[in-house]
Amino acid sequence: MSYFSSTLGMEPGGDRQDPARPARAEPGRWPKLEAALAAVNRDLTATLPGQDALVLMNVPSWEPEPRTAVAGDQGRVAEDQVYVGMPDGRWHGNAVNVCDLEEGDPREPQDAMTVLSVVAEAAQETVMELRRQAWPICWVHKIGLHQRPAGTTADWCGEETDPGGPPVWWCRGGGECHDVSVVGELAATLPGKQRRALRRGERERGGHA
């Protein structure tokens, strides 16, 4: 697991970022990761009012230069790591990009559902560790949810492959496992009072735009 706290280069108009230090990922560099994080941030906004959106943090490789192919290395190169972090630059958990590339490998997973699953899990670890609370929560059973393939059973093994459907927030409360919502669509599951408050907040923000 990783943990880092930095505000380097975060202030608008500040000094140029040190390329050797962690910093927010350049917009557009990780399109699949950005799309997945946007979905997860919808769930964050819906369930944790007042929490600012999570960001992608780029963490340079410990090696000063990317590795080139050497005998027995199979053409691997060291890739900068990307984490899901808080707006202030802190994160917790695993990287969400492919960090040890074979020659010709893409830097991002190619399957959008795989990307969404990886980003949702990383976001959950960051939020739970740094806010010291379970997230997200099942409104019915009042316990923390887990990111799982749709239709997961109680005896699911993490090494089992996803059949191809979108990842869901899953609850094992009440003696029966159940899917709560597809990742990115938690707002639709909110109790009426919270759902109305969320819509009211969205209208107010729209009016101030």
mmCIF file of C-alpha atoms in Angstrom:
data_model
loop_
_atom_site.group_PDB
_atom_site.id
_atom_site.type_symbol
_atom_site.label_atom_id
_atom_site.label_comp_id
_atom_site.label_asym_id
_atom_site.label_seq_id
_atom_site.Cartn_x
_atom_site.Cartn_y
_atom_site.Cartn_z
ATOM 1 C CA MET A 1 0.000 0.000 0.000
ATOM 2 C CA SER A 2 1.101 3.570 -0.604
ATOM 3 C CA TYR A 3 0.530 6.796 1.233
ATOM 4 C CA PHE A 4 1.804 10.254 0.399
ATOM 5 C CA SER A 5 0.937 13.794 1.428
ATOM 6 C CA SER A 6 1.892 16.660 -0.832
ATOM 7 C CA THR A 7 0.469 19.929 -2.063
ATOM 8 C CA LEU A 8 3.362 20.610 -4.426
ATOM 9 C CA GLY A 9 2.238 22.490 -7.509
ATOM 10 C CA MET A 10 -1.438 22.436 -6.478
ATOM 11 C CA GLU A 11 -1.989 26.165 -6.093
ATOM 12 C CA PRO A 12 -3.103 28.065 -9.221
ATOM 13 C CA GLY A 13 -0.374 30.431 -10.343
ATOM 14 C CA GLY A 14 2.247 28.682 -8.191
ATOM 15 C CA ASP A 15 5.742 27.763 -9.213
ATOM 16 C CA ARG A 16 6.274 25.178 -11.895
ATOM 17 C CA GLN A 17 5.869 21.602 -10.681
ATOM 18 C CA ASP A 18 9.001 19.584 -10.054
ATOM 19 C CA PRO A 19 8.758 16.730 -12.622
ATOM 20 C CA ALA A 20 10.453 14.381 -10.137
ATOM 21 C CA ARG A 21 7.705 14.819 -7.535
ATOM 22 C CA PRO A 22 4.123 13.519 -7.399
ATOM 23 C CA ALA A 23 1.617 15.870 -9.024
ATOM 24 C CA ARG A 24 -1.836 15.790 -10.517
ATOM 25 C CA ALA A 25 -1.875 13.845 -13.747
ATOM 26 C CA GLU A 26 -1.955 15.958 -16.881
ATOM 27 C CA PRO A 27 -5.556 16.150 -18.210
ATOM 28 C CA GLY A 28 -6.049 13.960 -21.248
ATOM 29 C CA ARG A 29 -3.059 11.722 -20.621
ATOM 30 C CA TRP A 30 -5.134 8.906 -19.102
ATOM 31 C CA PRO A 31 -8.526 9.070 -20.869
ATOM 32 C CA LYS A 32 -9.859 5.701 -19.689
ATOM 33 C CA LEU A 33 -8.794 6.315 -16.101
ATOM 34 C CA GLU A 34 -10.310 9.812 -16.224
ATOM 35 C CA ALA A 35 -13.645 8.485 -17.516
ATOM 36 C CA ALA A 36 -13.758 5.830 -14.805
ATOM 37 C CA LEU A 37 -12.893 8.334 -12.085
ATOM 38 C CA ALA A 38 -15.659 10.649 -13.304
ATOM 39 C CA ALA A 39 -18.152 7.819 -12.705
ATOM 40 C CA VAL A 40 -16.775 7.123 -9.240
ATOM 41 C CA ASN A 41 -16.852 10.829 -8.409
ATOM 42 C CA ARG A 42 -20.582 10.864 -9.186
ATOM 43 C CA ASP A 43 -21.026 8.304 -6.423
ATOM 44 C CA LEU A 44 -18.788 10.313 -4.119
ATOM 45 C CA THR A 45 -20.771 13.515 -4.673
ATOM 46 C CA ALA A 46 -24.057 11.688 -4.137
ATOM 47 C CA THR A 47 -23.077 9.989 -0.895
ATOM 48 C CA LEU A 48 -20.537 12.318 0.749
ATOM 49 C CA PRO A 49 -21.851 15.892 0.386
ATOM 50 C CA GLY A 50 -19.067 18.419 0.752
ATOM 51 C CA GLN A 51 -16.305 16.034 -0.302
ATOM 52 C CA ASP A 52 -14.398 17.405 -3.282
ATOM 53 C CA ALA A 53 -13.824 15.193 -6.288
ATOM 54 C CA LEU A 54 -10.953 12.737 -6.291
ATOM 55 C CA VAL A 55 -8.070 13.262 -8.708
ATOM 56 C CA LEU A 56 -5.453 11.203 -10.514
ATOM 57 C CA MET A 57 -1.965 11.607 -9.069
ATOM 58 C CA ASN A 58 1.078 10.941 -11.236
ATOM 59 C CA VAL A 59 4.019 9.499 -9.279
ATOM 60 C CA PRO A 60 7.327 9.354 -11.171
ATOM 61 C CA SER A 61 9.206 6.082 -11.218
ATOM 62 C CA TRP A 62 11.954 5.712 -8.643
ATOM 63 C CA GLU A 63 14.316 5.141 -11.549
ATOM 64 C CA PRO A 64 15.719 8.365 -13.062
ATOM 65 C CA GLU A 65 15.111 7.108 -16.606
ATOM 66 C CA PRO A 66 12.764 4.459 -18.050
ATOM 67 C CA ARG A 67 14.478 1.108 -18.302
ATOM 68 C CA THR A 68 15.421 -0.158 -21.721
ATOM 69 C CA ALA A 69 15.574 -3.780 -22.734
ATOM 70 C CA VAL A 70 18.501 -5.728 -21.300
ATOM 71 C CA ALA A 71 19.326 -9.407 -21.312
ATOM 72 C CA GLY A 72 16.470 -11.310 -19.678
ATOM 73 C CA ASP A 73 14.343 -8.170 -19.217
ATOM 74 C CA GLN A 74 11.955 -8.958 -22.094
ATOM 75 C CA GLY A 75 11.820 -5.330 -23.141
ATOM 76 C CA ARG A 76 10.140 -4.080 -19.948
ATOM 77 C CA VAL A 77 10.201 -0.393 -19.095
ATOM 78 C CA ALA A 78 9.492 1.425 -15.842
ATOM 79 C CA GLU A 79 6.316 3.499 -16.157
ATOM 80 C CA ASP A 80 5.225 6.321 -13.874
ATOM 81 C CA GLN A 81 2.519 5.203 -11.462
ATOM 82 C CA VAL A 82 -0.950 6.739 -11.231
ATOM 83 C CA TYR A 83 -2.998 6.743 -8.029
ATOM 84 C CA VAL A 84 -6.478 7.946 -7.094
ATOM 85 C CA GLY A 85 -5.979 10.725 -4.583
ATOM 86 C CA MET A 86 -7.644 13.454 -2.601
ATOM 87 C CA PRO A 87 -7.560 16.995 -4.050
ATOM 88 C CA ASP A 88 -4.715 17.849 -1.656
ATOM 89 C CA GLY A 89 -2.504 15.172 -3.183
ATOM 90 C CA ARG A 90 -2.814 12.398 -0.579
ATOM 91 C CA TRP A 91 -3.649 8.847 -1.582
ATOM 92 C CA HIS A 92 -3.735 5.330 -0.211
ATOM 93 C CA GLY A 93 -3.712 2.041 -2.052
ATOM 94 C CA ASN A 94 -2.472 0.626 -5.310
ATOM 95 C CA ALA A 95 -1.662 2.230 -8.646
ATOM 96 C CA VAL A 96 -4.381 2.093 -11.315
ATOM 97 C CA ASN A 97 -2.216 2.036 -14.444
ATOM 98 C CA VAL A 98 0.057 -0.647 -15.849
ATOM 99 C CA CYS A 99 3.393 0.112 -14.175
ATOM 100 C CA ASP A 100 5.702 -2.571 -15.567
ATOM 101 C CA LEU A 101 5.142 -2.648 -19.303
ATOM 102 C CA GLU A 102 6.098 -5.309 -21.772
ATOM 103 C CA GLU A 103 7.345 -3.852 -25.021
ATOM 104 C CA GLY A 104 4.370 -2.465 -26.920
ATOM 105 C CA ASP A 105 1.896 -2.793 -24.010
ATOM 106 C CA PRO A 106 -0.682 -0.033 -23.480
ATOM 107 C CA ARG A 107 -0.296 2.151 -20.384
ATOM 108 C CA GLU A 108 -3.973 1.729 -19.484
ATOM 109 C CA PRO A 109 -6.066 -1.465 -19.336
ATOM 110 C CA GLN A 110 -7.977 -1.703 -22.602
ATOM 111 C CA ASP A 111 -11.301 -2.952 -21.229
ATOM 112 C CA ALA A 112 -13.451 -0.094 -19.858
ATOM 113 C CA MET A 113 -15.111 -2.350 -17.276
ATOM 114 C CA THR A 114 -11.732 -3.467 -15.944
ATOM 115 C CA VAL A 115 -10.623 0.145 -15.677
ATOM 116 C CA LEU A 116 -13.806 1.108 -13.807
ATOM 117 C CA SER A 117 -13.349 -1.775 -11.381
ATOM 118 C CA VAL A 118 -9.711 -0.900 -10.662
ATOM 119 C CA VAL A 119 -10.416 2.817 -10.218
ATOM 120 C CA ALA A 120 -13.446 2.217 -7.976
ATOM 121 C CA GLU A 121 -11.425 -0.041 -5.689
ATOM 122 C CA ALA A 122 -8.559 2.456 -5.512
ATOM 123 C CA ALA A 123 -10.942 5.340 -4.802
ATOM 124 C CA GLN A 124 -12.619 3.390 -2.025
ATOM 125 C CA GLU A 125 -9.280 2.654 -0.362
ATOM 126 C CA THR A 126 -8.258 6.319 -0.480
ATOM 127 C CA VAL A 127 -11.570 7.589 0.909
ATOM 128 C CA MET A 128 -11.822 4.985 3.664
ATOM 129 C CA GLU A 129 -8.236 5.359 4.836
ATOM 130 C CA LEU A 130 -7.966 9.138 4.717
ATOM 131 C CA ARG A 131 -11.472 9.948 5.962
ATOM 132 C CA ARG A 132 -11.420 7.086 8.475
ATOM 133 C CA GLN A 133 -14.890 5.875 7.566
ATOM 134 C CA ALA A 134 -16.590 3.186 5.538
ATOM 135 C CA TRP A 135 -17.586 4.259 2.029
ATOM 136 C CA PRO A 136 -19.904 3.750 0.272
ATOM 137 C CA ILE A 137 -22.686 2.527 2.591
ATOM 138 C CA CYS A 138 -25.717 0.348 1.929
ATOM 139 C CA TRP A 139 -28.691 2.492 2.978
ATOM 140 C CA VAL A 140 -30.721 -0.616 3.829
ATOM 141 C CA HIS A 141 -28.220 -2.547 5.950
ATOM 142 C CA LYS A 142 -26.007 0.349 7.121
ATOM 143 C CA ILE A 143 -22.758 -1.447 6.277
ATOM 144 C CA GLY A 144 -19.965 -0.771 3.828
ATOM 145 C CA LEU A 145 -20.261 -1.858 0.216
ATOM 146 C CA HIS A 146 -17.660 -3.633 -1.892
ATOM 147 C CA GLN A 147 -16.825 -3.313 -5.560
ATOM 148 C CA ARG A 148 -17.653 -6.626 -7.237
ATOM 149 C CA PRO A 149 -18.744 -8.138 -10.555
ATOM 150 C CA ALA A 150 -22.531 -8.031 -10.925
ATOM 151 C CA GLY A 151 -24.304 -11.023 -9.348
ATOM 152 C CA THR A 152 -21.464 -11.897 -6.988
ATOM 153 C CA THR A 153 -22.222 -14.607 -4.428
ATOM 154 C CA ALA A 154 -21.022 -14.860 -0.831
ATOM 155 C CA ASP A 155 -18.298 -17.370 -1.712
ATOM 156 C CA TRP A 156 -16.848 -15.264 -4.551
ATOM 157 C CA CYS A 157 -13.079 -15.477 -4.931
ATOM 158 C CA GLY A 158 -11.221 -12.352 -5.947
ATOM 159 C CA GLU A 159 -9.342 -14.239 -8.639
ATOM 160 C CA GLU A 160 -12.528 -15.180 -10.467
ATOM 161 C CA THR A 161 -12.914 -13.369 -13.756
ATOM 162 C CA ASP A 162 -15.640 -10.827 -14.385
ATOM 163 C CA PRO A 163 -18.145 -12.208 -16.941
ATOM 164 C CA GLY A 164 -18.057 -8.873 -18.746
ATOM 165 C CA GLY A 165 -20.764 -6.800 -17.108
ATOM 166 C CA PRO A 166 -20.192 -3.478 -15.387
ATOM 167 C CA PRO A 167 -18.801 -3.582 -11.837
ATOM 168 C CA VAL A 168 -21.302 -2.909 -9.064
ATOM 169 C CA TRP A 169 -21.350 -1.791 -5.456
ATOM 170 C CA TRP A 170 -22.281 -4.983 -3.615
ATOM 171 C CA CYS A 171 -23.642 -5.642 -0.123
ATOM 172 C CA ARG A 172 -23.535 -8.807 1.936
ATOM 173 C CA GLY A 173 -25.884 -7.559 4.670
ATOM 174 C CA GLY A 174 -29.136 -9.034 5.905
ATOM 175 C CA GLY A 175 -28.110 -12.623 5.282
ATOM 176 C CA GLU A 176 -28.432 -12.202 1.500
ATOM 177 C CA CYS A 177 -25.904 -10.701 -0.898
ATOM 178 C CA HIS A 178 -27.284 -8.131 -3.286
ATOM 179 C CA ASP A 179 -26.105 -5.655 -5.902
ATOM 180 C CA VAL A 180 -26.863 -2.087 -4.832
ATOM 181 C CA SER A 181 -26.013 -0.240 -8.047
ATOM 182 C CA VAL A 182 -23.636 -0.105 -10.958
ATOM 183 C CA VAL A 183 -20.549 1.941 -10.069
ATOM 184 C CA GLY A 184 -21.372 5.530 -10.965
ATOM 185 C CA GLU A 185 -25.123 5.231 -10.353
ATOM 186 C CA LEU A 186 -25.427 5.281 -6.559
ATOM 187 C CA ALA A 187 -27.491 8.487 -6.662
ATOM 188 C CA ALA A 188 -30.484 6.521 -7.936
ATOM 189 C CA THR A 189 -30.437 4.322 -4.811
ATOM 190 C CA LEU A 190 -30.500 7.131 -2.265
ATOM 191 C CA PRO A 191 -33.463 7.398 0.106
ATOM 192 C CA GLY A 192 -35.971 10.032 -0.957
ATOM 193 C CA LYS A 193 -34.775 12.750 1.426
ATOM 194 C CA GLN A 194 -31.130 12.432 0.414
ATOM 195 C CA ARG A 195 -32.039 12.209 -3.271
ATOM 196 C CA ARG A 196 -34.073 15.400 -3.085
ATOM 197 C CA ALA A 197 -31.254 17.177 -1.238
ATOM 198 C CA LEU A 198 -28.789 16.050 -3.921
ATOM 199 C CA ARG A 199 -30.997 17.365 -6.720
ATOM 200 C CA ARG A 200 -31.523 20.636 -4.880
ATOM 201 C CA GLY A 201 -27.772 21.046 -4.499
ATOM 202 C CA GLU A 202 -27.255 20.339 -8.209
ATOM 203 C CA ARG A 203 -29.815 22.996 -9.126
ATOM 204 C CA GLU A 204 -28.167 25.520 -6.818
ATOM 205 C CA ARG A 205 -24.724 24.836 -8.254
ATOM 206 C CA GLY A 206 -26.160 25.166 -11.758
ATOM 207 C CA GLY A 207 -27.681 28.508 -10.862
ATOM 208 C CA HIS A 208 -24.316 29.801 -9.637
ATOM 209 C CA ALA A 209 -22.387 28.597 -12.682
#
